mmCIF file of C-alpha atoms in Angstrom:
data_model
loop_
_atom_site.group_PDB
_atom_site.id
_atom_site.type_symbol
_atom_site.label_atom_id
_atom_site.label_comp_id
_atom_site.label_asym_id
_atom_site.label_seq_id
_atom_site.Cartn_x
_atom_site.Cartn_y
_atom_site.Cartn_z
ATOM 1 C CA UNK Y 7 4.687 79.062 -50.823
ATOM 2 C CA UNK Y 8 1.294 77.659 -50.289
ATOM 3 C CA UNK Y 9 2.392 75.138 -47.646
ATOM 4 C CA UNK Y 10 4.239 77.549 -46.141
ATOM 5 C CA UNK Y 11 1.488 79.649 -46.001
ATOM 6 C CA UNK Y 12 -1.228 76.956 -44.844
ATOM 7 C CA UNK Y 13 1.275 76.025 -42.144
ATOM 8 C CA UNK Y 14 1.616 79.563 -40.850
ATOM 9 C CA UNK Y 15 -1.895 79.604 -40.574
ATOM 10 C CA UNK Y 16 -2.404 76.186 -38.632
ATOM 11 C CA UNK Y 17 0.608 77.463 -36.475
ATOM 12 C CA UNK Y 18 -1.341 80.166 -35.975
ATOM 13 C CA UNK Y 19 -4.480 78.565 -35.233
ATOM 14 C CA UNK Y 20 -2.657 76.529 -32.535
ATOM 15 C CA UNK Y 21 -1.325 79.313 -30.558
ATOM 16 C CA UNK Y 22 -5.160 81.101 -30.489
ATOM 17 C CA UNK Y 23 -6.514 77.661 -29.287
ATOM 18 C CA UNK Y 24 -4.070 77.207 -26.932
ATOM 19 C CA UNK Y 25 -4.435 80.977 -25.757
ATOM 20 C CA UNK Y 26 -8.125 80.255 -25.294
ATOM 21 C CA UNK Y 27 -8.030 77.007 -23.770
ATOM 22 C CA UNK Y 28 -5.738 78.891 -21.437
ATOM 23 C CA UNK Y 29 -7.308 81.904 -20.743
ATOM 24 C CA UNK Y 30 -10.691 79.250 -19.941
ATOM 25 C CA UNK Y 31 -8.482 77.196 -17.601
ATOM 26 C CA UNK Y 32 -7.743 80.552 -16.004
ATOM 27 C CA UNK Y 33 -11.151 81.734 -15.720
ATOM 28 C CA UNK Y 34 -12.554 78.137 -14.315
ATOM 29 C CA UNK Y 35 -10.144 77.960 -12.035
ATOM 30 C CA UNK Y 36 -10.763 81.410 -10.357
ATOM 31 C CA UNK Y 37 -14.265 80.784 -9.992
ATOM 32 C CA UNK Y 38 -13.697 76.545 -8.718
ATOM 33 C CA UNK Y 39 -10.439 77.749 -6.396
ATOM 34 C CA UNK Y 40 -12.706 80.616 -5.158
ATOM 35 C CA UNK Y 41 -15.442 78.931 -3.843
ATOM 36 C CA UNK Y 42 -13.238 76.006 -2.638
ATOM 37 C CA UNK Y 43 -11.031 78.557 -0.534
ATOM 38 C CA UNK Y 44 -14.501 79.369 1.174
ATOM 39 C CA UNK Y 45 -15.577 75.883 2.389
ATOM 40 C CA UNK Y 46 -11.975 74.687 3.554
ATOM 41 C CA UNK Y 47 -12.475 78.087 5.758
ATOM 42 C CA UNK Y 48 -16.050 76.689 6.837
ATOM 43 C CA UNK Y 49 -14.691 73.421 7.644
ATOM 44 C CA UNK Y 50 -11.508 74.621 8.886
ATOM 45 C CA UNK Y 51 -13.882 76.196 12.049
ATOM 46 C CA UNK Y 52 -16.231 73.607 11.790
ATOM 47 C CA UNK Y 53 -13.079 70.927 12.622
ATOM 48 C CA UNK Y 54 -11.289 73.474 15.202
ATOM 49 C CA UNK Y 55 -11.444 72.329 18.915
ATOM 50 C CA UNK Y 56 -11.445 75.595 20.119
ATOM 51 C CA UNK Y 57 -14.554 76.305 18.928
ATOM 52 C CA UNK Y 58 -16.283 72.801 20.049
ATOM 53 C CA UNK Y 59 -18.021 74.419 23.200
ATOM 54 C CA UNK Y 60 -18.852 77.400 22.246
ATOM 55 C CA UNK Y 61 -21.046 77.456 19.403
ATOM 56 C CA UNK Y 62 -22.013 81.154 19.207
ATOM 57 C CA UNK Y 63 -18.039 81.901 18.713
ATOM 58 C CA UNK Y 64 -17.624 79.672 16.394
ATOM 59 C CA UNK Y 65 -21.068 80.559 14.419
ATOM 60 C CA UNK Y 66 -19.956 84.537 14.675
ATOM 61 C CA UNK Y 67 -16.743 83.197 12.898
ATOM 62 C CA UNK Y 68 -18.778 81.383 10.288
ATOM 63 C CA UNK Y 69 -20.601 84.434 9.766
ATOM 64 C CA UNK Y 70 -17.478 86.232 8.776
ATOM 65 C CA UNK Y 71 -16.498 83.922 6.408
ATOM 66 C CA UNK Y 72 -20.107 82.129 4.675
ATOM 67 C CA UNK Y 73 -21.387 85.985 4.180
ATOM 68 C CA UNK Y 74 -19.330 87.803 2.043
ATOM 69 C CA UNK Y 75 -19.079 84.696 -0.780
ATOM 70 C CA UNK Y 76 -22.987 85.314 -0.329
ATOM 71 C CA UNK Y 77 -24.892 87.561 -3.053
ATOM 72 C CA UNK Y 78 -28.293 88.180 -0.519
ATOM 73 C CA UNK Y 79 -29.930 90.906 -2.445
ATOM 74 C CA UNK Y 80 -29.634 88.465 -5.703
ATOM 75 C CA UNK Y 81 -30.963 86.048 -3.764
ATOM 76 C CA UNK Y 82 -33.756 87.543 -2.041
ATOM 77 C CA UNK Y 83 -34.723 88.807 -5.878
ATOM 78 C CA UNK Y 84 -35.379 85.855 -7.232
ATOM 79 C CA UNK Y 85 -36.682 83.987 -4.406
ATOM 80 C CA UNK Y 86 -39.304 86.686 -3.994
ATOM 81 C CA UNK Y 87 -39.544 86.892 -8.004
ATOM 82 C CA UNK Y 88 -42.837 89.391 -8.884
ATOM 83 C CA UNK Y 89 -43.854 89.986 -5.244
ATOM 84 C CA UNK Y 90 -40.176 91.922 -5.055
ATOM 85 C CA UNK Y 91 -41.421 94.753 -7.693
ATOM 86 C CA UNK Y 92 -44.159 95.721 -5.193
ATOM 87 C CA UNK Y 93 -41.404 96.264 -1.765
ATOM 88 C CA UNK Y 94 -40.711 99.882 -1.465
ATOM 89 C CA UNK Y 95 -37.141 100.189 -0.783
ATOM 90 C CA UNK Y 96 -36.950 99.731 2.604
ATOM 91 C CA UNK Y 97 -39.484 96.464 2.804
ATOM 92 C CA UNK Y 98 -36.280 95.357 0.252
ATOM 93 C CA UNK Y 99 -33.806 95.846 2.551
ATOM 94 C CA UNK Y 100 -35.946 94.935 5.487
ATOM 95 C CA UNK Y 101 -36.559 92.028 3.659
ATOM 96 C CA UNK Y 102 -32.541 91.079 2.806
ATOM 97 C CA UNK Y 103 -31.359 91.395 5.872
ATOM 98 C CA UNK Y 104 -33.908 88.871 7.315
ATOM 99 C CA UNK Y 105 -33.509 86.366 4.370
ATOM 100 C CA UNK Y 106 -29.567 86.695 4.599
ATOM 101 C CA UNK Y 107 -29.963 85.610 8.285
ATOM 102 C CA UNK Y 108 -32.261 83.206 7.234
ATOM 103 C CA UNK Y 109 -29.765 81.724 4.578
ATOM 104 C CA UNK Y 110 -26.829 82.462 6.890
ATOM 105 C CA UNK Y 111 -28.352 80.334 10.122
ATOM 106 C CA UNK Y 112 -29.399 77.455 7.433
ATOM 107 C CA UNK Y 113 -26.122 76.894 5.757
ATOM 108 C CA UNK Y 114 -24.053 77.189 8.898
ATOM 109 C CA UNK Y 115 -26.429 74.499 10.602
ATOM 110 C CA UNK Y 116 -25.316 72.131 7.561
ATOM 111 C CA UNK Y 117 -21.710 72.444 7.723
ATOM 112 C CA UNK Y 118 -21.940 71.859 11.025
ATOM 113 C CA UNK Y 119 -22.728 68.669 10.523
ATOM 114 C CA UNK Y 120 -19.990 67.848 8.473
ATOM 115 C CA UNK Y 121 -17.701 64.712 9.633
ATOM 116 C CA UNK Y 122 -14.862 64.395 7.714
ATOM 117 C CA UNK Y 123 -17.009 63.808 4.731
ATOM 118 C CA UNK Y 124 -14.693 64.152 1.216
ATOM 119 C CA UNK Y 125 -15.719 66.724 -0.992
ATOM 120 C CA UNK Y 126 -14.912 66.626 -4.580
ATOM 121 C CA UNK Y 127 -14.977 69.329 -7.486
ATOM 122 C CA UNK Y 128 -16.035 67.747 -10.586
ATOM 123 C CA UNK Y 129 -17.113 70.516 -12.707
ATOM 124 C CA UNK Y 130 -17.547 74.098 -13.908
ATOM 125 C CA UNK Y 131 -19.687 75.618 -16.335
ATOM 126 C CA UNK Y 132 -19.113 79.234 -17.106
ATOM 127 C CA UNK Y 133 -21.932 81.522 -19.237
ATOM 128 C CA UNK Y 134 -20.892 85.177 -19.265
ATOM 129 C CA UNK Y 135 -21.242 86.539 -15.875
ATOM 130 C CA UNK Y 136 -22.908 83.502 -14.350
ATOM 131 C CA UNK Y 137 -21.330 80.260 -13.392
ATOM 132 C CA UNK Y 138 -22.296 76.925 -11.412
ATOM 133 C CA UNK Y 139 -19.745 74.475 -9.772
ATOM 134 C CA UNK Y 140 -20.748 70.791 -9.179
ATOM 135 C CA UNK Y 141 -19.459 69.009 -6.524
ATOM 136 C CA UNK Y 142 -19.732 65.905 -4.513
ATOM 137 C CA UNK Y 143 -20.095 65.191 -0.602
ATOM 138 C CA UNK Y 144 -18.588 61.434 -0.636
ATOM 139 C CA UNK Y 145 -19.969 59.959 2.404
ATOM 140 C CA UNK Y 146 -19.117 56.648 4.016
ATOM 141 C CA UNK Y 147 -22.693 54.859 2.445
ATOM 142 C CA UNK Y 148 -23.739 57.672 -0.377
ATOM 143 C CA UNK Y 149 -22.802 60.373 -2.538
ATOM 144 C CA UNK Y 150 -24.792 63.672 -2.070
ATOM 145 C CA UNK Y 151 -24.736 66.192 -5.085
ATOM 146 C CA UNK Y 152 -24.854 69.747 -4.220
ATOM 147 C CA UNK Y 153 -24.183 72.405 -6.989
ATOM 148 C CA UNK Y 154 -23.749 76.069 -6.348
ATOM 149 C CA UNK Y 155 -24.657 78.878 -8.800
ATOM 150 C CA UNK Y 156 -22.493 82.018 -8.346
ATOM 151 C CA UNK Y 157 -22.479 85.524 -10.067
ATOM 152 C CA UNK Y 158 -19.648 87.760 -11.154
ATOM 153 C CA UNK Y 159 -19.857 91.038 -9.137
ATOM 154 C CA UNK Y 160 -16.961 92.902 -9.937
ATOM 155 C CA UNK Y 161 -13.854 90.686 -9.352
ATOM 156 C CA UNK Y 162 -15.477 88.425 -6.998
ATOM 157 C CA UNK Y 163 -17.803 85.193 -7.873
ATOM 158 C CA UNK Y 164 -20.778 85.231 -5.133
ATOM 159 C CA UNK Y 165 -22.856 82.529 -4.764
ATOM 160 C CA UNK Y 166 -27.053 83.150 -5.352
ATOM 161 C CA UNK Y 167 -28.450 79.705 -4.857
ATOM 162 C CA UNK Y 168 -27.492 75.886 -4.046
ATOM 163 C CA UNK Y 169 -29.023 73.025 -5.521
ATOM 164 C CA UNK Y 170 -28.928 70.181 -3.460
ATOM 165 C CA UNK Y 171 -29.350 66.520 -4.909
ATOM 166 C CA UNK Y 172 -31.252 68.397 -8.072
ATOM 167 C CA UNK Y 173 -33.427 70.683 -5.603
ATOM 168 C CA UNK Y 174 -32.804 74.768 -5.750
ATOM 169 C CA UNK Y 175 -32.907 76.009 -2.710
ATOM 170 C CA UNK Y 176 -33.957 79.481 -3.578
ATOM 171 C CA UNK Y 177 -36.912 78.078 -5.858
ATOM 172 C CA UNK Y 178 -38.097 75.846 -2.844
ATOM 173 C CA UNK Y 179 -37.899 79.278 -1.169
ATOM 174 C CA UNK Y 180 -39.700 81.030 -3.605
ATOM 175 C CA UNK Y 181 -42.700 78.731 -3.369
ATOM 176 C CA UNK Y 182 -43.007 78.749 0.179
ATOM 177 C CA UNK Y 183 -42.707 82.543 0.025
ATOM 178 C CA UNK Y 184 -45.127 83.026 -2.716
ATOM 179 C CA UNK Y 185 -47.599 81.074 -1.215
ATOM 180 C CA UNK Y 186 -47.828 83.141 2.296
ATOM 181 C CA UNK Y 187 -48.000 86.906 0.239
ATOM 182 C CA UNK Y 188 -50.915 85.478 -1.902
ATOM 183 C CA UNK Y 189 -52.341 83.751 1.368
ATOM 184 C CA UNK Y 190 -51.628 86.161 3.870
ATOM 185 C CA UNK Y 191 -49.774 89.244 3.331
ATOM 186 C CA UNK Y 192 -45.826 90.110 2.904
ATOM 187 C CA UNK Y 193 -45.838 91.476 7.080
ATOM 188 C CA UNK Y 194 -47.157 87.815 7.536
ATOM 189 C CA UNK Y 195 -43.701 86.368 6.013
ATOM 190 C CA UNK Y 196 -41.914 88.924 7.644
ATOM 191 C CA UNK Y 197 -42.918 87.635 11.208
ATOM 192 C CA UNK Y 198 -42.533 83.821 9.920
ATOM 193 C CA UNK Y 199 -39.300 84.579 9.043
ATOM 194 C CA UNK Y 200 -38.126 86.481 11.865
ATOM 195 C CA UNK Y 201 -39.543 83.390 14.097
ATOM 196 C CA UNK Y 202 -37.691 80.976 11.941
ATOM 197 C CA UNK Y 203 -34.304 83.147 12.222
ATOM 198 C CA UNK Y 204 -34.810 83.198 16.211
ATOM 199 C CA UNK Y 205 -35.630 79.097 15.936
ATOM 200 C CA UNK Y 206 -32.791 78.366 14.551
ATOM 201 C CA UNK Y 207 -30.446 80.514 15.933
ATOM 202 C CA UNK Y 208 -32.144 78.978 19.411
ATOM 203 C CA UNK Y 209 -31.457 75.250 18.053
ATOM 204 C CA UNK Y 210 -35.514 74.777 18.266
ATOM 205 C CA UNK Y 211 -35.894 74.122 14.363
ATOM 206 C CA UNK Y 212 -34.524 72.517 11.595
ATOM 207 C CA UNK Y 213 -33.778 74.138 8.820
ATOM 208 C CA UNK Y 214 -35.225 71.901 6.882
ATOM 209 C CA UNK Y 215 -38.603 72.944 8.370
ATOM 210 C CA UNK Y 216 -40.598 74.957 6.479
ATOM 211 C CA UNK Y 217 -42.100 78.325 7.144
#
């Protein structure tokens, strides 16, 4: 009766393991498949000959896909950090809608730079409602790292920051920012990044550049 009874309950143990190692497979995957889905789009206009001479099509079809796997207003929160508490709402959304371009112009400018480079997967880490996927750029010489942290928002994962060979994007952005409000003023950064957007959109900076 008691082996029975201990083997019921190993049984048992078995099948909840299993049912949470699955239900965790399910959940990794979603986020992993998700964002992957998004850069085979990017590259898949990136690669297409139809859009080789005519950048602006091709950069209003990146648009389209690069901006709705973005979360901008979570973004623009933390790369503004205290200074965002003292925006009245529309300096917030003033503010957004700049940075998105900002973010928008900069990531497109990457991937279009991309030549056939391999990109690998090679891990997920999920913590409640936040979730970062590590992959690899495999070039012909070196291996770049680039992670990307993503938020749950509703049924959707959206990416909030990248971290490129161990350096956040959003907290290199953050100290530029911070640095120009405590200098200058937040209308200053405003008209830097407005100049930056046009720059880039004009191919006349890098987006490496700073502010």
């Amino acid at each position: 009766m008691k082996n029975s009874l201990v083997c019921k309950l190993s049984h048992g143990a078995l099948t909840l393991l299993l049912t949470l190692t699955l239900v965790s497979s399910a959940w990794a995957s979603a986020v992993t498949d998700g964002l992957k889905s998004t850069i085979d789009r990017v590259i898949n206009v990136v690669t297409d000959d139809k859009y080789k001479n005519d950048p602006q099509a091709r950069r209003a079809k990146l648009r389209g896909i690069i901006n709705p796997k973005f979360d901008y207003i979570e973004m623009g929160k933390r790369s503004l950090a205290r200074n965002w508490r003292d925006l009245s709402p529309q300096d917030r959304k003033d503010f957004i809608d700049l940075f998105g371009q900002l973010l928008e112009n900069s990531y497109a400018k990457k991937i279009e730079s991309y030549q056939n480079e391999e990109i690998l997967y090679v891990d997920e880490v999920i913590k409640g409602k936040y979730a970062m996927v590590k992959t690899e750029i495999k070039r012909k010489n070196d291996v770049i790292g680039v992670d990307y942290k993503l938020i749950q928002n509703g049924s959707d994962w959206q990416v909030y920051d990248f971290i490129v060979e161990g350096v956040s994007l959003i907290r290199n952005y953050r100290s530029q920012f911070n640095k120009i409000i405590k200098k200058d003023s937040f209308p200053v950064l405003m008209n830097k990044l407005n100049k930056k957007v046009k720059d880039l959109e004009a191919g006349t900076a890098d987006d490496k550049d700073e502010l």
